[in-house]
CSV table of C-alpha atoms in Angstrom, one decimal:
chain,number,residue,atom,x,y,z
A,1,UNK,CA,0.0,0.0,0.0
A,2,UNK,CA,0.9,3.6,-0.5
A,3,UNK,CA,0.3,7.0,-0.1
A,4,UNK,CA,-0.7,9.4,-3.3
A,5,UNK,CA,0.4,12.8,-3.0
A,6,UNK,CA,-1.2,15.3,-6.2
A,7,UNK,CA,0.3,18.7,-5.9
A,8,UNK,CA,-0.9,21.0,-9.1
A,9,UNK,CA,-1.8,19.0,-11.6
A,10,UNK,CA,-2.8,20.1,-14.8
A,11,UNK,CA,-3.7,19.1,-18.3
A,12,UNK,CA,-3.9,21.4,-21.2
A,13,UNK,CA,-5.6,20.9,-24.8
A,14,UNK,CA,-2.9,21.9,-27.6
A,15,UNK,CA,-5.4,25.0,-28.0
A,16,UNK,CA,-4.6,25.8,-24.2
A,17,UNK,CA,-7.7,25.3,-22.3
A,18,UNK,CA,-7.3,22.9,-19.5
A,19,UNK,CA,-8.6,19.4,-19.1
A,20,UNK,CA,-7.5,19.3,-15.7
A,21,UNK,CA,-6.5,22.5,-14.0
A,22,UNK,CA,-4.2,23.1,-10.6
A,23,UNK,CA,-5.4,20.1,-9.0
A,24,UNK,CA,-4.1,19.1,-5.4
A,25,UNK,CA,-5.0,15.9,-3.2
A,26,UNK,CA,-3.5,13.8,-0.7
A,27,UNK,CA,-4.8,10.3,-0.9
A,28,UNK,CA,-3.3,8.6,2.4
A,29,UNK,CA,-2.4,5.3,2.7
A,30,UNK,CA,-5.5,2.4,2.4
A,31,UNK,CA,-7.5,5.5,1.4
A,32,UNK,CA,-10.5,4.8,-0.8
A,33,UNK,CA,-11.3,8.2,-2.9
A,34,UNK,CA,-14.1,8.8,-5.4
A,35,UNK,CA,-13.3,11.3,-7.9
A,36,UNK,CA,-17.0,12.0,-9.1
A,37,UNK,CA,-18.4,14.7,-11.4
A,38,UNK,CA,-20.5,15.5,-14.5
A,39,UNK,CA,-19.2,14.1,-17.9
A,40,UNK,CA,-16.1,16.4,-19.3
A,41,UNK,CA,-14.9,17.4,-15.6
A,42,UNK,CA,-11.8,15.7,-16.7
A,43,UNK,CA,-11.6,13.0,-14.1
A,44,UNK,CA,-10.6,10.1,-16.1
A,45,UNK,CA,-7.7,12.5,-17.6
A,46,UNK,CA,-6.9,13.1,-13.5
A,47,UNK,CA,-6.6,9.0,-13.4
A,48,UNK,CA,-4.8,8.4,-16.6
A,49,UNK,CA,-2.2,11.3,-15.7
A,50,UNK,CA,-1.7,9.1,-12.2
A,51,UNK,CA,-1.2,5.8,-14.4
A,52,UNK,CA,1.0,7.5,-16.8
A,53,UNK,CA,-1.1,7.1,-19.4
A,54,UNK,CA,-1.0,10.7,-19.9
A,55,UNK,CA,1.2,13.5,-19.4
A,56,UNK,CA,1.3,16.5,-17.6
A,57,UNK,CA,1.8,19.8,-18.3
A,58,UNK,CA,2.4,20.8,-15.1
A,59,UNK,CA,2.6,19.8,-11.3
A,60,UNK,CA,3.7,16.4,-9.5
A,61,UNK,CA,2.7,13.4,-8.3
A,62,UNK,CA,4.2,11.2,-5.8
A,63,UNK,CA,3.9,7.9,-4.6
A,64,UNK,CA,5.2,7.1,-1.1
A,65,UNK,CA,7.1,10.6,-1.7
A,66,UNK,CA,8.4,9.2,-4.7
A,67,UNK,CA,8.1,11.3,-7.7
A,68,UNK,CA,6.6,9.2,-10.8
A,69,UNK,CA,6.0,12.0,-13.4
A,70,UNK,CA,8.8,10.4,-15.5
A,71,UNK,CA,8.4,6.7,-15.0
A,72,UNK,CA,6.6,4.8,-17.5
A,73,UNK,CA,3.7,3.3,-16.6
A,74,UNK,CA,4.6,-0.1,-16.2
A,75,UNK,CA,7.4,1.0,-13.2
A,76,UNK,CA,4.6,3.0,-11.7
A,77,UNK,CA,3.7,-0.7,-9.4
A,78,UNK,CA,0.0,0.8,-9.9
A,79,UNK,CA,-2.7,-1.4,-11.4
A,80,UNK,CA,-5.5,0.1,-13.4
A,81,UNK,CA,-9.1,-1.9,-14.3
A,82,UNK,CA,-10.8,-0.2,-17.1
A,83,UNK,CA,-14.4,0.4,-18.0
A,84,UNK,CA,-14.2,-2.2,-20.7
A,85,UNK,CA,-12.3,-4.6,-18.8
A,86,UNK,CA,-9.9,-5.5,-21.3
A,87,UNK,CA,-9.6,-9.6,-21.0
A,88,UNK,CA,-8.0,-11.5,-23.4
A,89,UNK,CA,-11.2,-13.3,-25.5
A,90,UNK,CA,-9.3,-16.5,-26.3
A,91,UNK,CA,-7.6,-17.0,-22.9
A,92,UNK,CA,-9.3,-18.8,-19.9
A,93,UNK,CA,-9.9,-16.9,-16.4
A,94,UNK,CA,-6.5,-18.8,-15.8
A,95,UNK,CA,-4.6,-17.7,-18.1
A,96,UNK,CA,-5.9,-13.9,-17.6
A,97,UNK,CA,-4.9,-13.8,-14.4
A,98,UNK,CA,-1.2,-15.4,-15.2
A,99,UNK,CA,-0.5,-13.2,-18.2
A,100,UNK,CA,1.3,-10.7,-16.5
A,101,UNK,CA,3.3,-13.1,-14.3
A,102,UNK,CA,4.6,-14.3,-17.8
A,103,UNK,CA,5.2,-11.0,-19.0
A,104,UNK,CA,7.4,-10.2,-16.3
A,105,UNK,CA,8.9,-13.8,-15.6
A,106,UNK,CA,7.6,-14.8,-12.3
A,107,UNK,CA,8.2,-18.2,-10.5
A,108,UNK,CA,5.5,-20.2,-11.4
A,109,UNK,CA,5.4,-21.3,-7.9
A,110,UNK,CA,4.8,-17.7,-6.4
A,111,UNK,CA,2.2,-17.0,-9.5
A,112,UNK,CA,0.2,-20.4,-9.1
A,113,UNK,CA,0.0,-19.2,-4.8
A,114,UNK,CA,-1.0,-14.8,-6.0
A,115,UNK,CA,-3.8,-16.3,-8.6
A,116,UNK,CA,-5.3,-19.2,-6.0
A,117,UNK,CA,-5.8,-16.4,-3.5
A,118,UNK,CA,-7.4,-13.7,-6.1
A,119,UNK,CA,-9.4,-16.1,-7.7
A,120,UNK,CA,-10.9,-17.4,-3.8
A,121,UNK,CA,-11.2,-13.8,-2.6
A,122,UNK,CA,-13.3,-12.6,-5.9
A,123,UNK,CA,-15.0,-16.0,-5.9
A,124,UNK,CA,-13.4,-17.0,-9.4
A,125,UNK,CA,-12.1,-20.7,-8.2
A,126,UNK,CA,-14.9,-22.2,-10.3
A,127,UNK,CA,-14.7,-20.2,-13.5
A,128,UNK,CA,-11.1,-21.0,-13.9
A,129,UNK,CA,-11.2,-22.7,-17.0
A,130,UNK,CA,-14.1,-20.7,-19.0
A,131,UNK,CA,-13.6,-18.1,-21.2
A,132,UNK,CA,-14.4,-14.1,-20.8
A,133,UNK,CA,-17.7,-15.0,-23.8
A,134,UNK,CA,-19.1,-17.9,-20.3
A,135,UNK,CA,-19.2,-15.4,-18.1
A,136,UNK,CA,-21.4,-13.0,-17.1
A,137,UNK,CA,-20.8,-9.0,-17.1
A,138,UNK,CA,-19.9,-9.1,-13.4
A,139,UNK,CA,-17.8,-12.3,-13.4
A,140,UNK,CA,-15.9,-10.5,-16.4
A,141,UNK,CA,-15.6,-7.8,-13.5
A,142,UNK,CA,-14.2,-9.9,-11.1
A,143,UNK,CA,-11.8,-11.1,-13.4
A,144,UNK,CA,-10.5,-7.8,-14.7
A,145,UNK,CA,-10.2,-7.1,-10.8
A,146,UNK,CA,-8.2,-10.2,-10.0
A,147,UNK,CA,-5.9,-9.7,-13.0
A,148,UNK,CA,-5.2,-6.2,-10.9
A,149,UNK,CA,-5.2,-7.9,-7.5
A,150,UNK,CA,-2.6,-10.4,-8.4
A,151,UNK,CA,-0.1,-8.1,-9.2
A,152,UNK,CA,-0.3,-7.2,-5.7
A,153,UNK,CA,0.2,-3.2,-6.7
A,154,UNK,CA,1.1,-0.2,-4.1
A,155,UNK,CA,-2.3,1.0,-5.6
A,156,UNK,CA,-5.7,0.8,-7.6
A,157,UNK,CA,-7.1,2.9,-10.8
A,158,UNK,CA,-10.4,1.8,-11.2
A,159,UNK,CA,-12.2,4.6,-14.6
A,160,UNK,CA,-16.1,3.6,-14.0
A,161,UNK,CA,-16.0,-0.3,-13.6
A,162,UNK,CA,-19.4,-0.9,-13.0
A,163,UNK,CA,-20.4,1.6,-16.2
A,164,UNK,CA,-20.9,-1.3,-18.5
A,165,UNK,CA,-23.7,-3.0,-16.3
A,166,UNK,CA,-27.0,-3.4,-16.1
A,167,UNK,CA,-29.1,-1.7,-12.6
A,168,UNK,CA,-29.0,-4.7,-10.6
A,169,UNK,CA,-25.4,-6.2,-11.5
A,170,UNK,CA,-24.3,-2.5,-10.4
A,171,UNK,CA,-25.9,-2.8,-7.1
A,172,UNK,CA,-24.4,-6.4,-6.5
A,173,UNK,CA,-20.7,-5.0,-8.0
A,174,UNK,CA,-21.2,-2.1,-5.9
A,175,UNK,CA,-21.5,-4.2,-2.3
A,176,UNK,CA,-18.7,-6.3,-3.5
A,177,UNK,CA,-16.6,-3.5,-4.2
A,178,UNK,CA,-17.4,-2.7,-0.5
A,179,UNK,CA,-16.5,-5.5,1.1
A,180,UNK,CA,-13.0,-5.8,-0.9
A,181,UNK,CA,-12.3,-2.4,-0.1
A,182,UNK,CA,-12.8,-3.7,3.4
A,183,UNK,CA,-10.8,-6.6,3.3
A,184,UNK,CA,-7.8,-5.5,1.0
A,185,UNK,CA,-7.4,-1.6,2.4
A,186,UNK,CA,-5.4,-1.3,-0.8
A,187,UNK,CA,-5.0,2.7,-1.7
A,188,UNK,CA,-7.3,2.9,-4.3
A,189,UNK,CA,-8.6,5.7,-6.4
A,190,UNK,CA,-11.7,5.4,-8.7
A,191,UNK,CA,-13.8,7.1,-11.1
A,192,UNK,CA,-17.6,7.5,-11.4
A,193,UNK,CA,-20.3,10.0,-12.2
A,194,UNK,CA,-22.9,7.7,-10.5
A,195,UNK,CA,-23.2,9.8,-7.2
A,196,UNK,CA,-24.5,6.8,-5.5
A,197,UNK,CA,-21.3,4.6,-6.2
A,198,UNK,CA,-19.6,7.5,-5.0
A,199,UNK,CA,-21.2,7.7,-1.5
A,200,UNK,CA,-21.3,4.9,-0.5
A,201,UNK,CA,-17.9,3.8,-1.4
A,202,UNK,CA,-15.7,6.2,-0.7
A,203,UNK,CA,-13.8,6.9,2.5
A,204,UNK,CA,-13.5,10.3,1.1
A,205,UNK,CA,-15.0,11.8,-2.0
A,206,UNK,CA,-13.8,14.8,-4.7
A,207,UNK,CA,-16.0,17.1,-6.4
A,208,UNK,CA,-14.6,18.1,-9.7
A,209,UNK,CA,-16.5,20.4,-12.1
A,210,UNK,CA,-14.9,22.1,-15.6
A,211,UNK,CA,-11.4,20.5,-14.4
A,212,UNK,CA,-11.4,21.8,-11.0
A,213,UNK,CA,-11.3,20.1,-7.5
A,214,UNK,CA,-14.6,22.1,-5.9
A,215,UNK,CA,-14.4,19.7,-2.7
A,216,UNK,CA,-12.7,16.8,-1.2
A,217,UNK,CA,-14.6,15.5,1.9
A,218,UNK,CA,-16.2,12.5,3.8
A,219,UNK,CA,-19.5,11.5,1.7
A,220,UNK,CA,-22.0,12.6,5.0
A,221,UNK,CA,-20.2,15.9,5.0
A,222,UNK,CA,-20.9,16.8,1.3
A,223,UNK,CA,-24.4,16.4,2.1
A,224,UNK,CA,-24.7,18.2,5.0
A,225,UNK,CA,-21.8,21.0,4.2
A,226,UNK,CA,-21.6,21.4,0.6
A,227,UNK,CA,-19.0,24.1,-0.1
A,228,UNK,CA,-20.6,26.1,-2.9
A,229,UNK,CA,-23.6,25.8,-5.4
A,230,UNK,CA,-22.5,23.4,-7.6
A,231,UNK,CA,-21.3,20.8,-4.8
A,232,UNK,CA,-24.9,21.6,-3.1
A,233,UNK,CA,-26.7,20.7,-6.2
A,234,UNK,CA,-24.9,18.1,-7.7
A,235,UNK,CA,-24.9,15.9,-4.2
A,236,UNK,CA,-28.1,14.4,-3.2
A,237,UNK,CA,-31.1,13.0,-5.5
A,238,UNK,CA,-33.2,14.7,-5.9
A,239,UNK,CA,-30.8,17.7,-6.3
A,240,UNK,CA,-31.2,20.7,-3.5
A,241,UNK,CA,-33.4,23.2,-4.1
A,242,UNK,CA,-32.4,26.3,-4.8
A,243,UNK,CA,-33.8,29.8,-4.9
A,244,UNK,CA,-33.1,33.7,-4.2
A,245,UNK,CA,-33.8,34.5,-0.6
A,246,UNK,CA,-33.4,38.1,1.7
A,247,UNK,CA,-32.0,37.9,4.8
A,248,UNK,CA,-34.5,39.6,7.0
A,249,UNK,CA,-33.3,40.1,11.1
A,250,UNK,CA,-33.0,36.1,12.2
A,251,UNK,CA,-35.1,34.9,9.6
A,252,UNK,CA,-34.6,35.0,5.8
A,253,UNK,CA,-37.5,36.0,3.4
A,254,UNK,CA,-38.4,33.2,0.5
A,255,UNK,CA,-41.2,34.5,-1.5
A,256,UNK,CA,-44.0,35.0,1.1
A,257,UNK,CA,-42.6,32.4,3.6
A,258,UNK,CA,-40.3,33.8,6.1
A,259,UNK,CA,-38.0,30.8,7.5
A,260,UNK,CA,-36.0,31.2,10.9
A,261,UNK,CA,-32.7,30.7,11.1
A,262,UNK,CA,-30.6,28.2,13.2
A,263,UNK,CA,-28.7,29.6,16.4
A,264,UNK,CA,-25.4,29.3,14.9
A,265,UNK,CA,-26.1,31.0,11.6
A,266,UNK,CA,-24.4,34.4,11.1
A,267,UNK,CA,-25.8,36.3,7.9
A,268,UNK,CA,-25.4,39.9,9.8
A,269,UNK,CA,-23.2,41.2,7.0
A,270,UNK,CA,-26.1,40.0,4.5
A,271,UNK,CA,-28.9,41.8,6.4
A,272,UNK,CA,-31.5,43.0,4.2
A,273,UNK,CA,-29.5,41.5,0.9
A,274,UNK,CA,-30.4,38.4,-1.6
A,275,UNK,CA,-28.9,35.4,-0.7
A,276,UNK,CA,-29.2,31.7,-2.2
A,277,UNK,CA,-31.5,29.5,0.0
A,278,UNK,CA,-31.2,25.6,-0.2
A,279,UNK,CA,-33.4,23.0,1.1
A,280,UNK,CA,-32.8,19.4,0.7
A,281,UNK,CA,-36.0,17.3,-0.5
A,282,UNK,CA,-35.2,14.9,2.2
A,283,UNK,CA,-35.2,17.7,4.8
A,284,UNK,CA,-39.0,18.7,4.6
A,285,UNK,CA,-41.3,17.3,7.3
A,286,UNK,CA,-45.4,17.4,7.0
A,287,UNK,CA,-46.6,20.4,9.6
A,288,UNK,CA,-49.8,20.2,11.7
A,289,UNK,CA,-49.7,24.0,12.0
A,290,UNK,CA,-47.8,26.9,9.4
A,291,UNK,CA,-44.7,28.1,12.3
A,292,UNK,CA,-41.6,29.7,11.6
A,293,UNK,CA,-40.1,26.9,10.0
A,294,UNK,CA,-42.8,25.6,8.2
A,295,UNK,CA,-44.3,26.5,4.2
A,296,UNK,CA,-48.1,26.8,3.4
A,297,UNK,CA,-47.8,25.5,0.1
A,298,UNK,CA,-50.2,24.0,-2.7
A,299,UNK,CA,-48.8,21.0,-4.1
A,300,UNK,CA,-48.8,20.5,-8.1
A,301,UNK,CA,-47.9,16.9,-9.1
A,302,UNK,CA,-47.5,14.0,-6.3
A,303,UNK,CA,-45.2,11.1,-7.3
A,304,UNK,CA,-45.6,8.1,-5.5
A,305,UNK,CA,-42.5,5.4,-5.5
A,306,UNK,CA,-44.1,3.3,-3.4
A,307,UNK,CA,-41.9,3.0,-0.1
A,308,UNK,CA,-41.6,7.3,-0.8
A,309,UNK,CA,-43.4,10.3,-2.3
A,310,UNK,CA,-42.2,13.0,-4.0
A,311,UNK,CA,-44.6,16.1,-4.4
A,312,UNK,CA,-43.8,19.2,-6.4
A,313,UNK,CA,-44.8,22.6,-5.4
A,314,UNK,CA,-44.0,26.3,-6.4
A,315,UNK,CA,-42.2,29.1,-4.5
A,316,UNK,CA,-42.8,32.7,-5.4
A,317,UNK,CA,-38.8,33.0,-5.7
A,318,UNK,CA,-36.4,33.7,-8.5
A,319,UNK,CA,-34.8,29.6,-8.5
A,320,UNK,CA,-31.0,28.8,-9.6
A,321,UNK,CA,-29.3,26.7,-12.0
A,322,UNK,CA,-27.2,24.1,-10.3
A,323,UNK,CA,-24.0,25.4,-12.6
A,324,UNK,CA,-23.4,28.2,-10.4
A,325,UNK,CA,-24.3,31.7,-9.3
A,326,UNK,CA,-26.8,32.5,-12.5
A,327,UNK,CA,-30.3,32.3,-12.2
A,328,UNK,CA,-33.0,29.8,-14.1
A,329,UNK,CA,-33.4,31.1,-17.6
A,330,UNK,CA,-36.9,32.8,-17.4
A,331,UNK,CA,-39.6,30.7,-18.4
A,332,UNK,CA,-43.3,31.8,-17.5
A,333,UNK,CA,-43.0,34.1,-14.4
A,334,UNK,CA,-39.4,35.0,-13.2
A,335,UNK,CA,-39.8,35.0,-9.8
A,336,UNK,CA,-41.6,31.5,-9.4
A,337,UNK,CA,-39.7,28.3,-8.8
A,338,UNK,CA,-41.3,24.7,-8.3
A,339,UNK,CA,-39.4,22.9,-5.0
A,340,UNK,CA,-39.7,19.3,-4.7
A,341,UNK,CA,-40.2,17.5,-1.3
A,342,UNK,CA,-39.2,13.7,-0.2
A,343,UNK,CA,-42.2,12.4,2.2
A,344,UNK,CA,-42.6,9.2,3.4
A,345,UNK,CA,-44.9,7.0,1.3
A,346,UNK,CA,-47.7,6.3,3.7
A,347,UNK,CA,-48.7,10.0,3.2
A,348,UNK,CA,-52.4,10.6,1.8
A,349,UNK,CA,-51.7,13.8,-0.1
A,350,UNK,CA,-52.7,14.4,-3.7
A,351,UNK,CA,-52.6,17.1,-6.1
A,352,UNK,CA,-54.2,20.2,-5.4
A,353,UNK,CA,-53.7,19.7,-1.8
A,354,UNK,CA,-52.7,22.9,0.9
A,355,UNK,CA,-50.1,21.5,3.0
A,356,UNK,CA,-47.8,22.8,5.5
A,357,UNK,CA,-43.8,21.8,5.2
A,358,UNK,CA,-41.7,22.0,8.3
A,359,UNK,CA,-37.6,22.6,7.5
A,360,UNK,CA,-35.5,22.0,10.2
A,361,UNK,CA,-33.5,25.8,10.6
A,362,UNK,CA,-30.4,23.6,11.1
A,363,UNK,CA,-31.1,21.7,7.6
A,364,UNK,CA,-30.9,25.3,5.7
A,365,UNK,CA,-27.7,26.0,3.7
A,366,UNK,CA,-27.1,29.6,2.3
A,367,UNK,CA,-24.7,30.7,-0.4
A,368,UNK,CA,-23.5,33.8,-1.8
A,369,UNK,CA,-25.3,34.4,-5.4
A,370,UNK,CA,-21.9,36.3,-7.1
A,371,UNK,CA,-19.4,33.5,-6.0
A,372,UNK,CA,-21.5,30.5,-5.5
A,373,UNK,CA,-19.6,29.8,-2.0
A,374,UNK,CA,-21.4,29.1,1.3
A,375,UNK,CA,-22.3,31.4,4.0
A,376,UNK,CA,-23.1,31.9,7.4
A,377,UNK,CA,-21.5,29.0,9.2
């Protein structure tokens, strides 16, 4: 195992845009980071440039303090697994996972012991002897893992494994990925947009948007203290939402709901300015009575998903993209956004119904609309 040090790295385009720009993270030792972020954010280049597989134009990486900028990739002692797993068609699971033991002239002895224990940790001892077209898409998984895992590597590059299979097989993937990470506490870094994959495996999680790290943090604390707009709404589904409050004395105006504020909020030097409120779907609660914290609303549309609801209502308030600080292009009135709320799915509500929402003042997040960062804590 080893520790990954990313100081400043950056790719440029030969027209000089950046694919990756001035990125810095320190992946510790058995440390399980996500990079996660919207197609083009230039996480996959981030990986490649770790493997070598592409260079840099500037900064450094080190491995165990040892700078690998210059070492081709095989001298790297990282193993990558791919999106499109890469076996050899006309070679057993065997002979997969041997291939680079031949490659790089290993006793046979020592090989035969590495491939018996990657083949009984990823459950492989019975598919030895069929070939990648017998087995299923996440047996070829398991295989493109062990082929990885025998090598025995300082560290993991996993770019979207589970991107090639179906809903189900990703859930099932996605525990066993789990549960290795568990058992091997190899340093590992891997790749995803799937926000779910990259909750609920990562020990720690970075944000990247337009080539740029926006956060690196623990899954539960990009929920609950998203750094800026885009973190906020890209975190969580459904996504935040998001609309153009004034901070009014200890409470902040939204539309015609005014909405206290939690004892350790500080928005004095916003008083009486706009501001960008969030709520979290999952942070709405029904009311018996409209208080301080609550929203007298009319609900438009009511999805039920059997164990949950979702109902969608509007806000007399200008809403926000979740790119950054610009507002919703105007469609219909301006200053009218819908919000969407999670309830549990025993509720009776339908359409057309006048119910009251109560938000938590501690569940509010506020952000400054010019920069996009949060505010107030």
């Amino acid at each position: 195992m080893a520790s990954i040090s990313i100081v400043g790295a950056t790719k440029r385009y030969p027209d000089g845009s950046p694919a990756v720009n001035n990125a810095s993270i320190e992946i510790a030792d058995g440390e399980f980071l996500v990079l996660v972020g919207p197609s083009g954010c230039g996480k996959s280049t981030l990986l490649r440039m770790i493997a070598g597989l592409e260079t840099m134009s500037e900064g450094e990486i080190r491995v165990d303090g040892k700078l690998i900028n210059n070492l081709h990739p095989k001298d790297r002692d990282i193993a990558m697994i791919f999106q499109s797993y890469a076996l050899f068609p006309h070679m057993t699971v065997e002979k997969n996972l041997s291939f680079g033991f031949k490659v790089r002239g290993t006793p046979k002895i020592e090989a035969d012991r590495r491939i018996a224990e990657a083949a009984k940790t990823l459950g492989l001892t019975p598919l030895m002897q069929r070939r990648p077209s017998q087995l299923s898409g996440g047996q070829r998984q398991r295989v493109a893992i062990g082929r990885a895992l025998v090598r025995d590597p300082s560290a993991f590059l996993m770019d979207e494994p589970l991107a090639n299979l179906d809903t189900k097989l990703r859930v099932q993937m996605r525990t066993e990925f789990a549960r290795l990470r568990e058992q091997l506490r190899t340093t590992t870094i891997y790749v995803t947009h799937d926000q779910v994959e990259a909750m609920t495996l990562g020990h720690r999680v970075c944000v990247l948007r337009e080539g740029v790290v926006q956060q690196i943090d623990t899954p539960d604390r990009l929920f609950a203290r998203p750094q800026n707009l885009f973190v906020a709404a890209f975190i969580g589904s459904p996504e935040m939402n998001l609309a153009i409050g004034t901070v009014d004395g200890r409470h902040v105006r939204l539309g015609t709901h005014r909405l206290a504020l939690a004892d350790d909020v500080d928005l004095a030097r916003h008083q009486g300015q706009q501001i960008v409120v969030g709520i979290r779907p999952t942070d709405f609660q029904p009311s018996e009575s409209a208080d301080s914290a609550a929203l007298t609303v009319d609900l438009e549309l009511v999805e039920r998903l059997g164990s949950e609801i979702l109902v969608v209502f509007p806000v007399a308030a200008k809403g926000m993209n979740a790119d950054a600080s610009e507002s919703e292009p105007e469609v219909g009135d301006p200053n009218r956004t819908t919000f969407t709320a999670r309830l549990d799915g025993s509720s009776k509500v339908k359409g057309g119904d006048r119910v009251s929402l109560r938000v938590d003042p501690n569940a509010l997040h506020f952000f400054d609309p010019a920069s996009g960062l949060a505010i107030g804590r």
